[in-house]
C-alpha cells in the first residue's frame, strides 16, 4: 500500500528553528509537496521537490532524498503565525496526490 | 485576483436530506478536485475532473455525485447525508494532471449533519 508518515504534533519556540520530517512509500514518484493548513482553513502551497536536495524559499526550506523516501520542511525564525498543520503529499505514478495526515505545529512565546 | 470560491462556507443539513456544495474558479484550470477532510486527517480525494473527463475514486461512496457543467463550475451532491459525512469539503484546481503542478484550494465548506 501507499503510505505517508509524519509526526502528529510538534512544539517549538518563537524565533527558533523546527524541522518537520516526512517519510513515504508510494507506487512511483512524481514529486513531493508541502502545504500549510491553518485551523479551519484550506491548505496553501509551500513547496515542491522532485529532485534530491534542498530548496530554499525565504524562511522555509524543503529537502528531498528519493533514495531514502524522505523529506523535511525546515522553518526558521519561527513566528506565532506559523502555528498550523503542515501536510506532506507525494504525487505517485498515476499523478495522484497521496496525502499525509499532517503535523500540527504549536509555537510558544 | 484569480481564485477558487466555495459556497456556502458552512452548511447544516438533516440526516438523509440531499445537499449540494458548489465551487467556482477564475484560474481557468483544466483540473478540478473534490476532497473530504475530517479533523486531524489527510484530505481524501473523492473525484477529479480533467476538463469534462470525470474520475471517480474507487472508494468514494455512491452517495456522492459530482457535476461539472463548464470549466469554471463544479458541484458536489450528497444524495442522502449520514452523520459520518460531516466534514470539511475542499475544492481544488490545478493547471494539469501532471503531478508537478500545485493545487489551489478554495476555503472549504464545513458540512454539519443533524
CSV table of N, CA and C in Angstrom, one decimal, chain A residues 8 30-33 35 37 39-45 48 50 85 87 91-92 94-97 99-102 104, chain B residues 6 9-10 33 35 37 40-45 48 57 88 90 97-108 110:
chain,number,residue,atom,x,y,z
A,8,UNK,N,2.7,13.5,14.5
A,8,UNK,CA,1.3,14.1,14.7
A,8,UNK,C,1.4,15.5,15.1
A,30,UNK,N,6.5,11.3,-8.5
A,30,UNK,CA,6.5,12.4,-9.4
A,30,UNK,C,6.6,13.7,-8.7
A,31,UNK,N,7.1,13.7,-7.5
A,31,UNK,CA,7.3,14.9,-6.8
A,31,UNK,C,6.7,14.9,-5.4
A,32,UNK,N,7.2,15.8,-4.6
A,32,UNK,CA,6.6,15.9,-3.2
A,32,UNK,C,6.3,17.3,-2.9
A,33,UNK,N,5.1,17.5,-2.3
A,33,UNK,CA,4.6,18.8,-2.0
A,33,UNK,C,4.5,19.0,-0.5
A,35,UNK,N,2.3,21.5,2.1
A,35,UNK,CA,1.2,22.5,2.2
A,35,UNK,C,1.1,22.9,3.7
A,37,UNK,N,-1.7,24.4,6.5
A,37,UNK,CA,-3.1,24.5,6.7
A,37,UNK,C,-3.4,25.0,8.1
A,39,UNK,N,-5.9,26.1,11.1
A,39,UNK,CA,-7.1,25.5,11.6
A,39,UNK,C,-8.4,26.1,11.0
A,40,UNK,N,-9.2,25.2,10.4
A,40,UNK,CA,-10.5,25.6,9.8
A,40,UNK,C,-10.3,26.2,8.4
A,41,UNK,N,-9.1,26.2,7.9
A,41,UNK,CA,-8.9,26.8,6.6
A,41,UNK,C,-8.4,25.8,5.6
A,42,UNK,N,-8.3,26.2,4.3
A,42,UNK,CA,-7.8,25.3,3.3
A,42,UNK,C,-6.3,25.3,3.2
A,43,UNK,N,-5.7,24.2,2.7
A,43,UNK,CA,-4.3,24.1,2.6
A,43,UNK,C,-3.8,25.1,1.6
A,44,UNK,N,-2.6,25.7,1.8
A,44,UNK,CA,-1.9,26.6,0.9
A,44,UNK,C,-0.6,26.0,0.5
A,45,UNK,N,-0.2,26.1,-0.7
A,45,UNK,CA,1.1,25.5,-1.2
A,45,UNK,C,2.3,26.2,-0.6
A,48,UNK,N,7.6,22.5,-3.6
A,48,UNK,CA,7.6,21.3,-4.4
A,48,UNK,C,9.0,20.8,-4.7
A,50,UNK,N,11.2,17.7,-6.6
A,50,UNK,CA,11.2,16.5,-7.5
A,50,UNK,C,12.6,15.9,-7.6
A,85,UNK,N,-1.0,23.3,10.7
A,85,UNK,CA,-0.7,21.9,10.3
A,85,UNK,C,0.1,22.0,9.0
A,87,UNK,N,1.2,19.7,5.9
A,87,UNK,CA,0.9,18.4,5.2
A,87,UNK,C,1.9,18.1,4.1
A,91,UNK,N,3.1,12.9,-5.2
A,91,UNK,CA,2.5,12.6,-6.5
A,91,UNK,C,3.0,11.2,-6.9
A,92,UNK,N,2.1,10.2,-7.1
A,92,UNK,CA,2.5,8.9,-7.4
A,92,UNK,C,2.6,8.6,-8.9
A,94,UNK,N,0.6,7.6,-11.0
A,94,UNK,CA,-0.6,8.0,-11.7
A,94,UNK,C,-0.9,9.5,-11.5
A,95,UNK,N,0.1,10.2,-11.0
A,95,UNK,CA,-0.1,11.6,-10.7
A,95,UNK,C,-1.2,11.9,-9.7
A,96,UNK,N,-1.5,11.0,-8.9
A,96,UNK,CA,-2.4,11.2,-7.8
A,96,UNK,C,-1.7,11.6,-6.6
A,97,UNK,N,-2.2,12.6,-5.9
A,97,UNK,CA,-1.5,13.1,-4.6
A,97,UNK,C,-1.9,12.1,-3.5
A,99,UNK,N,-1.7,11.9,0.4
A,99,UNK,CA,-1.5,12.9,1.5
A,99,UNK,C,-1.2,12.3,2.8
A,100,UNK,N,-0.3,12.9,3.5
A,100,UNK,CA,-0.1,12.6,4.9
A,100,UNK,C,-1.2,13.3,5.8
A,101,UNK,N,-1.3,12.8,7.0
A,101,UNK,CA,-2.3,13.4,7.9
A,101,UNK,C,-1.9,14.7,8.5
A,102,UNK,N,-0.7,15.1,8.3
A,102,UNK,CA,-0.3,16.5,8.7
A,102,UNK,C,0.4,16.4,10.1
A,104,UNK,N,0.8,18.9,13.3
A,104,UNK,CA,0.3,20.1,13.9
A,104,UNK,C,1.5,20.8,14.6
B,6,UNK,N,-15.8,28.8,-2.8
B,6,UNK,CA,-16.7,27.7,-2.5
B,6,UNK,C,-17.9,28.3,-1.7
B,9,UNK,N,-19.9,28.5,2.9
B,9,UNK,CA,-18.8,28.2,3.8
B,9,UNK,C,-19.2,27.2,4.9
B,10,UNK,N,-20.4,27.4,5.3
B,10,UNK,CA,-21.0,26.5,6.3
B,10,UNK,C,-22.3,26.0,5.9
B,33,UNK,N,-10.8,19.2,-8.4
B,33,UNK,CA,-10.8,18.1,-7.4
B,33,UNK,C,-11.9,18.4,-6.3
B,35,UNK,N,-12.3,17.1,-2.4
B,35,UNK,CA,-11.7,16.3,-1.2
B,35,UNK,C,-12.7,16.4,-0.1
B,37,UNK,N,-12.3,16.2,4.1
B,37,UNK,CA,-11.3,16.2,5.2
B,37,UNK,C,-12.0,16.2,6.5
B,40,UNK,N,-8.0,16.5,11.8
B,40,UNK,CA,-6.7,15.9,12.0
B,40,UNK,C,-6.5,14.7,11.1
B,41,UNK,N,-7.1,14.7,9.9
B,41,UNK,CA,-6.9,13.6,9.0
B,41,UNK,C,-6.4,14.2,7.7
B,42,UNK,N,-5.8,13.4,6.8
B,42,UNK,CA,-5.4,13.8,5.5
B,42,UNK,C,-6.7,14.1,4.6
B,43,UNK,N,-6.5,15.0,3.7
B,43,UNK,CA,-7.6,15.2,2.7
B,43,UNK,C,-7.8,13.9,1.9
B,44,UNK,N,-9.1,13.5,1.7
B,44,UNK,CA,-9.4,12.3,1.0
B,44,UNK,C,-10.0,12.6,-0.3
B,45,UNK,N,-9.4,12.2,-1.4
B,45,UNK,CA,-9.9,12.6,-2.8
B,45,UNK,C,-11.2,11.8,-3.1
B,48,UNK,N,-12.1,13.7,-9.4
B,48,UNK,CA,-11.5,14.8,-10.1
B,48,UNK,C,-11.9,14.8,-11.5
B,57,UNK,N,-12.9,8.1,-7.5
B,57,UNK,CA,-12.1,7.3,-6.8
B,57,UNK,C,-12.8,6.0,-6.4
B,88,UNK,N,-15.2,18.7,6.4
B,88,UNK,CA,-14.8,19.9,5.6
B,88,UNK,C,-14.7,19.3,4.2
B,90,UNK,N,-13.4,20.2,0.5
B,90,UNK,CA,-12.4,21.1,-0.2
B,90,UNK,C,-12.5,20.9,-1.7
B,97,UNK,N,-3.0,17.6,-14.9
B,97,UNK,CA,-3.0,16.4,-14.1
B,97,UNK,C,-1.5,16.0,-13.8
B,98,UNK,N,-0.6,16.6,-14.6
B,98,UNK,CA,0.8,16.3,-14.4
B,98,UNK,C,1.1,16.6,-12.9
B,99,UNK,N,1.7,15.7,-12.2
B,99,UNK,CA,1.8,15.8,-10.8
B,99,UNK,C,2.8,16.9,-10.3
B,100,UNK,N,3.4,17.6,-11.2
B,100,UNK,CA,4.3,18.7,-10.8
B,100,UNK,C,3.6,20.0,-10.6
B,101,UNK,N,2.3,20.1,-10.9
B,101,UNK,CA,1.6,21.3,-10.7
B,101,UNK,C,0.9,21.3,-9.3
B,102,UNK,N,1.1,22.5,-8.6
B,102,UNK,CA,0.4,22.6,-7.3
B,102,UNK,C,-1.1,22.7,-7.5
B,103,UNK,N,-1.8,22.4,-6.4
B,103,UNK,CA,-3.2,22.5,-6.3
B,103,UNK,C,-3.6,23.8,-5.6
B,104,UNK,N,-4.6,24.5,-6.1
B,104,UNK,CA,-5.1,25.7,-5.4
B,104,UNK,C,-6.4,25.3,-4.8
B,105,UNK,N,-6.5,25.6,-3.5
B,105,UNK,CA,-7.7,25.2,-2.8
B,105,UNK,C,-8.6,26.4,-2.5
B,106,UNK,N,-9.9,26.1,-2.5
B,106,UNK,CA,-10.9,27.0,-2.0
B,106,UNK,C,-10.9,27.0,-0.5
B,107,UNK,N,-11.7,27.9,0.1
B,107,UNK,CA,-11.7,28.0,1.6
B,107,UNK,C,-12.4,26.8,2.3
B,108,UNK,N,-13.1,26.0,1.5
B,108,UNK,CA,-13.8,24.8,2.1
B,108,UNK,C,-15.3,25.1,2.5
B,110,UNK,N,-17.8,23.6,5.4
B,110,UNK,CA,-17.9,22.8,6.6
B,110,UNK,C,-19.3,22.3,6.6
